[in-house]
Coordinates of C-alpha atoms in Angstrom, one line a residue:
M1439 CA 0.3 -47.2 16.3
A1440 CA 1.2 -44.3 15.1
A1441 CA 0.0 -45.5 11.7
D1442 CA -3.3 -46.1 12.9
R1443 CA -4.0 -42.4 14.4
P1444 CA -6.2 -39.9 12.0
A1445 CA -3.5 -37.5 10.1
K1446 CA -3.0 -33.8 12.2
R1447 CA -1.5 -31.2 11.1
S1448 CA 1.0 -29.5 12.6
S1449 CA 0.7 -25.9 14.0
S1450 CA 3.6 -24.8 11.7
L1451 CA 1.8 -25.7 8.5
N1452 CA -1.1 -24.6 10.0
E1453 CA 1.1 -21.4 10.4
A1454 CA 2.3 -21.6 6.8
A1455 CA -1.1 -21.9 5.7
A1456 CA -2.0 -19.4 7.1
A1457 CA 0.8 -17.0 6.1
A1458 CA 0.2 -18.6 2.5
S1459 CA -3.5 -17.6 2.0
K1460 CA -2.4 -13.8 2.9
T1461 CA 0.7 -13.5 -0.1
L1462 CA -0.1 -13.7 -3.9
S1463 CA 2.1 -15.7 -5.9
P1464 CA 1.9 -17.4 -9.8
K1465 CA 0.0 -20.7 -10.4
Y1466 CA 0.3 -21.0 -14.2
V1467 CA -3.0 -22.5 -15.6
Q1468 CA -3.5 -23.3 -19.5
L1469 CA -6.9 -22.4 -20.3
R1470 CA -9.3 -23.2 -23.6
G1471 CA -9.1 -20.4 -25.9
D1472 CA -13.1 -19.9 -25.2
Q1473 CA -12.4 -20.0 -21.0
Q1474 CA -9.5 -17.1 -22.1
I1475 CA -12.5 -15.4 -23.3
E1476 CA -15.2 -15.6 -22.0
L1477 CA -13.4 -15.5 -18.6
D1478 CA -12.0 -11.6 -19.2
V1479 CA -15.8 -11.5 -20.3
L1480 CA -16.8 -11.6 -17.6
A1481 CA -14.5 -10.1 -15.3
R1482 CA -14.8 -7.1 -17.6
E1483 CA -19.0 -7.3 -16.8
L1484 CA -18.2 -7.5 -13.0
Q1485 CA -15.4 -4.8 -13.0
A1486 CA -17.8 -2.3 -15.1
G1487 CA -21.2 -3.7 -12.8
R1488 CA -19.0 -2.5 -9.4
T1489 CA -21.0 -0.3 -7.2
R1490 CA -18.3 0.6 -5.1
K1491 CA -14.7 1.2 -6.6
V1492 CA -12.3 -0.6 -4.0
E1493 CA -10.5 -2.7 -5.9
R1494 CA -9.9 -4.0 -9.2
I1495 CA -11.9 -7.0 -10.6
T1496 CA -9.5 -9.2 -13.0
A1497 CA -9.5 -12.0 -14.9
N1498 CA -7.1 -13.5 -12.0
T1499 CA -9.9 -12.4 -9.1
V1500 CA -12.2 -13.8 -11.3
I1501 CA -10.3 -17.4 -11.1
R1502 CA -9.2 -17.6 -7.3
V1503 CA -12.8 -17.0 -7.0
A1504 CA -13.3 -20.3 -8.2
V1505 CA -10.9 -21.7 -6.8
D1506 CA -11.8 -20.9 -3.3
A1507 CA -15.4 -22.2 -4.5
L1508 CA -13.8 -25.1 -5.2
L1509 CA -12.0 -25.4 -2.0
K1510 CA -14.8 -25.1 0.1
R1511 CA -16.6 -27.7 -2.2
R1512 CA -14.2 -30.5 -2.5
N1513 CA -16.2 -32.8 -1.3
V1514 CA -18.6 -33.1 -4.3
L1515 CA -16.0 -33.6 -6.5
V1516 CA -15.6 -37.7 -7.8
G1517 CA -13.6 -39.1 -10.5
D1518 CA -10.6 -39.4 -12.4
T1519 CA -10.8 -37.3 -15.8
E1520 CA -10.9 -33.1 -15.5
E1521 CA -15.2 -34.4 -17.7
E1522 CA -16.0 -36.3 -14.5
L1523 CA -14.4 -33.9 -12.3
L1524 CA -16.7 -30.8 -13.4
A1525 CA -20.0 -32.8 -14.4
S1526 CA -20.0 -34.0 -10.6
F1527 CA -19.2 -30.0 -9.3
M1528 CA -21.9 -28.7 -12.4
A1529 CA -24.4 -31.9 -10.4
Y1530 CA -24.3 -30.2 -7.3
I1531 CA -24.8 -26.7 -8.5
E1532 CA -28.0 -28.1 -10.2
R1533 CA -29.1 -29.3 -6.8
L1534 CA -28.7 -26.5 -5.9
E1535 CA -30.2 -24.3 -7.9
E1536 CA -33.6 -26.8 -7.6
R1537 CA -33.7 -25.8 -4.2
P1538 CA -37.4 -23.9 -3.3
E1539 CA -35.7 -20.6 -1.6
R1540 CA -35.8 -20.6 1.9
N1541 CA -38.3 -17.5 2.0
E1542 CA -40.2 -18.6 -0.5
V1543 CA -43.8 -19.7 0.6
D1544 CA -44.7 -23.4 -0.7
P1545 CA -47.8 -22.8 -3.0
A1546 CA -49.5 -26.3 -1.6
E1547 CA -49.4 -24.3 2.2
G1548 CA -51.0 -21.3 0.7
S1549 CA -50.1 -18.2 2.1

């Protein structure tokens, strides 16, 4: 039965996704005032700190980076509300930050 097989993306859907990833289209997002301010500040800091002046870094750039990061780690998003989704993602980030650096020497092992 077709219903028993796992869903597969059609090749045309894959092609459409590939084509869509190369173009930008507007997606309007409602942000809180503090988010708008901090987003603009972050974009300006990143823009000012560039070592190579290849492309402008704007609030939209930062949003696209954040969206790509979330989509790449979509499996860590768990919850029924914005608050729960944010908490699950932040818990994931905290777990990453707790990991020891791979190239750090464990003090228990010595040098």
